[in-house]
Amino acid sequence: MLEELKNEVYQANMSLPKLGLVTFTWGNVSGIDREKGLFVIKPSGVAYEDLKPDDMVVVDLDGNVVEGDLNPSSDTPTHAYLYRHFKNIGGITHTHSPWGVSFAAAQMDIPAVSTTHADTFYGDIPCTPALSQEEIQSAYELNTGKVIVSEFEQRQIDPDATPAVLVSQHGPFTWGVNASKSVYNAKVLEVSAEISYHALQSTRSDIHVPQYLLDKHYYRKHGVNAYYGQKKSSFC
Amino acid sequence: MLEELKNEVYQANMSLPKLGLVTFTWGNVSGIDREKGLFVIKPSGVAYEDLKPDDMVVVDLDGNVVEGDLNPSSDTPTHAYLYRHFKNIGGITHTHSPWGVSFAAAQMDIPAVSTTHADTFYGDIPCTPALSQEEIQSAYELNTGKVIVSEFEQRQIDPDATPAVLVSQHGPFTWGVNASKSVYNAKVLEVSAEISYHALQSTRSDIHVPQYLLDKHYYRKHGVNAYYGQKKSSFC
Amino acid sequence: MLEELKNEVYQANMSLPKLGLVTFTWGNVSGIDREKGLFVIKPSGVAYEDLKPDDMVVVDLDGNVVEGDLNPSSDTPTHAYLYRHFKNIGGITHTHSPWGVSFAAAQMDIPAVSTTHADTFYGDIPCTPALSQEEIQSAYELNTGKVIVSEFEQRQIDPDATPAVLVSQHGPFTWGVNASKSVYNAKVLEVSAEISYHALQSTRSDIHVPQYLLDKHYYRKHGVNAYYGQKKSSFC
Amino acid sequence: MLEELKNEVYQANMSLPKLGLVTFTWGNVSGIDREKGLFVIKPSGVAYEDLKPDDMVVVDLDGNVVEGDLNPSSDTPTHAYLYRHFKNIGGITHTHSPWGVSFAAAQMDIPAVSTTHADTFYGDIPCTPALSQEEIQSAYELNTGKVIVSEFEQRQIDPDATPAVLVSQHGPFTWGVNASKSVYNAKVLEVSAEISYHALQSTRSDIHVPQYLLDKHYYRKHGVNAYYGQKKSSFC
């Protein structure tokens, strides 16, 4: 079942090592079929060089395995929670990419300091508060989803416009209209973190881009007035 | 039309990923035929692995497409403005290379701190002032060209001797006698920024090379008395 | 003799350059046959591209060569001492990987600042005290083993739960249930050091993860209640 | 003439890009035949992918071309001066490797902070004083050789034990018993600089290794009592 989606999710997972975003098995991508209410995700702890499209696991929105011989990613409850609450997203990527994790370890947002960031993310990439002891000890991966959604709600951040988060002391989750786009956003997060780190070390001051530059670059690539690239799309 | 130039510009664009200067589609190179008053530029948002010489777009000096099925780079008005005002240049490169963007985000010039810089750039690589809200909201890419040219005029920097700039909060533009040379300069900018960053972090003081070292290294490679390499050229 | 182990240790050594953990010949991996009381180790100073499985040297637990035409790694007495005192380990890796060596040169522990670290190491990776002049001038490599074991005893660190150390001013040693797992741990140490460095530079404060996050991530991958990956193992 | 040496010097030059030590043409290696009093050096400004063994230029100890159609490296007078004054050396490498240049731009020695450094260099890698305006404007490359030799004499550094220098605001020169060994030393300098930078940023204090650790590691690999590797050699 869902052969096309499995292949798409497989390809998206395989692009993680090509983009330098994973060490060993530390990353996973999923993609959802919204009509069927099922998503496809990488199996847990399988090396990328051994991965095959048929290894992808089909899971329902409560995180129950519907098809597949292997255990799904241990982060499956986080993916499921995000799909349930961020209604427009079609794919999710989690990595331990080192620049992103460095900001998560520092418990800092990745500030929007250049157009490289603003082309993809409409503002700072938020770092969640740390999970409490209780949240970590019971239903940890579910609570990881909850702290993400709660942070976006509290800060009134639109998850479609800023499709990325850092889980405190853990690392990046990104999403997008499909699996492939969520990987794209994972790479932009990593490059943006690298740039922000060096710019912050150089200046040790607030170097946010102004709102109007954020608007210009974000809407150059997104929305009905986008004019970057070859086709207009509501979310490039 | 302009088949040779298209191929040259195509090759120059393809050298960007080889030199580690681009992520995804974030970079573009153009080259000009001064006699015809036309330039050739990468189409907007096309992946490098899909690019073909025939995809290159021919544009006139007002930025109007003369030939080509694809949209030209969204930065085309910047290229056109630079070609109109920097009369000797034959090629332009724009990238989001991370060290260059880090300095742009910090709104700092890349200071000339070593002969690696001085061999190619006759002084600091200037970072422009930030564009105003009005400049960003209307004719943004044209105004990007204007702020570059205006900065070179105000600081009295010769664009042939310092063929590179950082647009504030955005990133590098470099140029040269042809497309290929503008890519070369984009790489030197990136390496120079990396070196300057580490040297500045180590010293936290003014470590500019003296004028006479700048003269020595710059003119060892440029001008009638150049003696580096196999052929004398007015601009290597 | 020990053909299978030799091949396993050979493969583990060859994975060091693939993982970007060695420059030239600066690294070695060994693996032990606990029943026979013999271990197999890389020969000293042989380039990885020239290495063959048959070049591996068989050594007893006092560090005496039992089989092999080549000199064993000069670090053999360190390996032997660790095998004698850390009873559960099956493989040892030593590298000069640059992020690990940077912390060793700074004589700093690698602090546990993220789940990337906690997934593999149950706490900070300790940096030993510097060896004394006398310890260095006589039986240096043996004393390197002694300072490691002594530091784990004094700090009451379980070497099976934190299978890694930095020897002060020198570099990392890691271990595991077999040769391959010790290389895995060498890579995690390197990535963890890179992340910790950038997070520490960003915050310049104590950013340790809390004990309960350490517990959660460590035991998600280790022990009888592990649920990461496809198979439960007492030490993944 | 000198076909074997030309091939050896060619191979040594080609290893520079493989080791990540050069950008474009910014590096050169030479090797000397002490009996004939002639050395072989890379031609100036030729791309590595175009280089052939026959392109190597034969030069005498005054820097005059003896054989070869191409201009020798513009740094030839520096090489010649070093060969005249450092009597035991058989090969010289010059690069603009970025970590080395960062220390040169900061006008800082690369301090010996770990055994990675001490295994190859018997103490800090000195950074020369800046050349004066007069030294730069006349016979610049010759004066570069002079400032190196003078610095070693004034600091009483043995060039055979510390086969490397940073020319202030310029970059590294390294040497060794032959061309290949001088390239090896150029790589060790680069790795040592990277490690020293990060350790210095972490501690901002004096973290030199003690003399007895320097002695131990240096003489483990060098001199009559060396025991690293497969063969004893007076200068590995």
CSV table of N, CA, C and O in Angstrom, one decimal, chain A residues 147-180:
chain,number,residue,atom,x,y,z
A,147,VAL,N,5.2,20.1,23.0
A,147,VAL,CA,5.9,21.4,23.4
A,147,VAL,C,6.1,22.2,22.1
A,147,VAL,O,6.2,23.4,22.1
A,148,ILE,N,6.3,21.5,21.0
A,148,ILE,CA,6.5,22.2,19.7
A,148,ILE,C,5.2,23.0,19.4
A,148,ILE,O,5.2,24.2,19.1
A,149,VAL,N,4.1,22.3,19.3
A,149,VAL,CA,2.8,23.0,18.9
A,149,VAL,C,2.4,24.1,19.9
A,149,VAL,O,2.0,25.2,19.5
A,150,SER,N,2.7,23.8,21.2
A,150,SER,CA,2.4,24.8,22.2
A,150,SER,C,3.2,26.1,22.1
A,150,SER,O,2.7,27.2,22.2
A,151,GLU,N,4.5,25.9,21.7
A,151,GLU,CA,5.4,27.0,21.5
A,151,GLU,C,4.9,27.9,20.3
A,151,GLU,O,4.9,29.1,20.4
A,152,PHE,N,4.5,27.2,19.3
A,152,PHE,CA,4.0,28.0,18.1
A,152,PHE,C,2.7,28.7,18.4
A,152,PHE,O,2.5,29.9,18.0
A,153,GLU,N,1.9,28.1,19.2
A,153,GLU,CA,0.6,28.8,19.6
A,153,GLU,C,0.9,30.0,20.5
A,153,GLU,O,0.4,31.1,20.3
A,154,GLN,N,1.8,29.7,21.5
A,154,GLN,CA,2.0,30.8,22.5
A,154,GLN,C,2.7,32.0,21.8
A,154,GLN,O,2.5,33.2,22.2
A,155,ARG,N,3.7,31.7,20.9
A,155,ARG,CA,4.4,32.8,20.3
A,155,ARG,C,3.6,33.3,19.0
A,155,ARG,O,4.1,34.2,18.3
A,156,GLN,N,2.5,32.7,18.7
A,156,GLN,CA,1.7,33.0,17.6
A,156,GLN,C,2.5,33.0,16.3
A,156,GLN,O,2.5,33.9,15.4
A,157,ILE,N,3.2,31.9,16.1
A,157,ILE,CA,4.0,31.7,14.9
A,157,ILE,C,3.2,30.8,14.0
A,157,ILE,O,2.7,29.8,14.4
A,158,ASP,N,3.1,31.1,12.7
A,158,ASP,CA,2.4,30.3,11.7
A,158,ASP,C,3.4,29.2,11.3
A,158,ASP,O,4.4,29.5,10.7
A,159,PRO,N,3.0,27.9,11.5
A,159,PRO,CA,3.9,26.8,11.2
A,159,PRO,C,4.1,26.7,9.7
A,159,PRO,O,5.1,26.0,9.2
A,160,ASP,N,3.2,27.2,8.9
A,160,ASP,CA,3.4,27.1,7.4
A,160,ASP,C,4.4,28.2,6.9
A,160,ASP,O,5.1,28.0,5.9
A,161,ALA,N,4.5,29.3,7.7
A,161,ALA,CA,5.5,30.3,7.3
A,161,ALA,C,6.9,30.1,7.9
A,161,ALA,O,7.9,30.5,7.3
A,162,THR,N,6.9,29.5,9.1
A,162,THR,CA,8.2,29.2,9.7
A,162,THR,C,8.2,27.7,10.0
A,162,THR,O,7.9,27.2,11.1
A,163,PRO,N,8.5,26.9,8.9
A,163,PRO,CA,8.3,25.4,9.0
A,163,PRO,C,9.5,24.7,9.7
A,163,PRO,O,10.1,23.8,9.1
A,164,ALA,N,9.9,25.2,10.9
A,164,ALA,CA,11.1,24.6,11.6
A,164,ALA,C,11.0,25.0,13.0
A,164,ALA,O,10.5,26.0,13.4
A,165,VAL,N,11.6,24.1,13.8
A,165,VAL,CA,11.7,24.3,15.3
A,165,VAL,C,13.0,23.7,15.8
A,165,VAL,O,13.5,22.7,15.2
A,166,LEU,N,13.5,24.2,16.9
A,166,LEU,CA,14.6,23.4,17.6
A,166,LEU,C,13.9,22.9,18.9
A,166,LEU,O,13.3,23.7,19.7
A,167,VAL,N,14.0,21.6,19.2
A,167,VAL,CA,13.6,21.1,20.5
A,167,VAL,C,14.8,21.3,21.4
A,167,VAL,O,15.9,20.9,21.1
A,168,SER,N,14.5,22.0,22.5
A,168,SER,CA,15.6,22.4,23.5
A,168,SER,C,16.4,21.2,23.9
A,168,SER,O,15.9,20.1,24.2
A,169,GLN,N,17.7,21.4,23.8
A,169,GLN,CA,18.8,20.4,24.1
A,169,GLN,C,18.7,19.1,23.3
A,169,GLN,O,19.4,18.1,23.6
A,170,HIS,N,17.9,19.1,22.2
A,170,HIS,CA,17.7,18.0,21.4
A,170,HIS,C,18.1,18.3,19.9
A,170,HIS,O,19.2,18.0,19.5
A,171,GLY,N,17.2,19.0,19.2
A,171,GLY,CA,17.6,19.3,17.8
A,171,GLY,C,16.5,19.7,17.0
A,171,GLY,O,15.4,19.9,17.5
A,172,PRO,N,16.7,19.8,15.6
A,172,PRO,CA,15.7,20.3,14.7
A,172,PRO,C,14.6,19.3,14.3
A,172,PRO,O,14.9,18.2,14.1
A,173,PHE,N,13.4,19.9,14.2
A,173,PHE,CA,12.4,19.3,13.4
A,173,PHE,C,12.0,20.3,12.3
A,173,PHE,O,11.8,21.5,12.7
A,174,THR,N,11.8,19.9,11.1
A,174,THR,CA,11.3,20.8,10.0
A,174,THR,C,10.2,20.1,9.3
A,174,THR,O,10.0,18.8,9.4
A,175,TRP,N,9.4,20.8,8.6
A,175,TRP,CA,8.2,20.2,7.9
A,175,TRP,C,8.0,21.0,6.6
A,175,TRP,O,8.7,22.0,6.3
A,176,GLY,N,7.0,20.6,5.8
A,176,GLY,CA,6.8,21.2,4.5
A,176,GLY,C,5.6,20.6,3.9
A,176,GLY,O,5.0,19.7,4.4
A,177,VAL,N,5.3,21.0,2.6
A,177,VAL,CA,4.1,20.5,1.9
A,177,VAL,C,4.3,19.0,1.6
A,177,VAL,O,3.3,18.3,1.4
A,178,ASN,N,5.5,18.5,1.6
A,178,ASN,CA,5.8,17.1,1.4
A,178,ASN,C,7.1,16.7,2.0
A,178,ASN,O,7.8,17.6,2.6
A,179,ALA,N,7.4,15.4,1.9
A,179,ALA,CA,8.6,14.9,2.6
A,179,ALA,C,9.9,15.6,2.0
A,179,ALA,O,10.8,16.1,2.8
A,180,SER,N,10.0,15.8,0.7
A,180,SER,CA,11.1,16.4,0.1
A,180,SER,C,11.3,17.8,0.5
A,180,SER,O,12.4,18.3,0.8
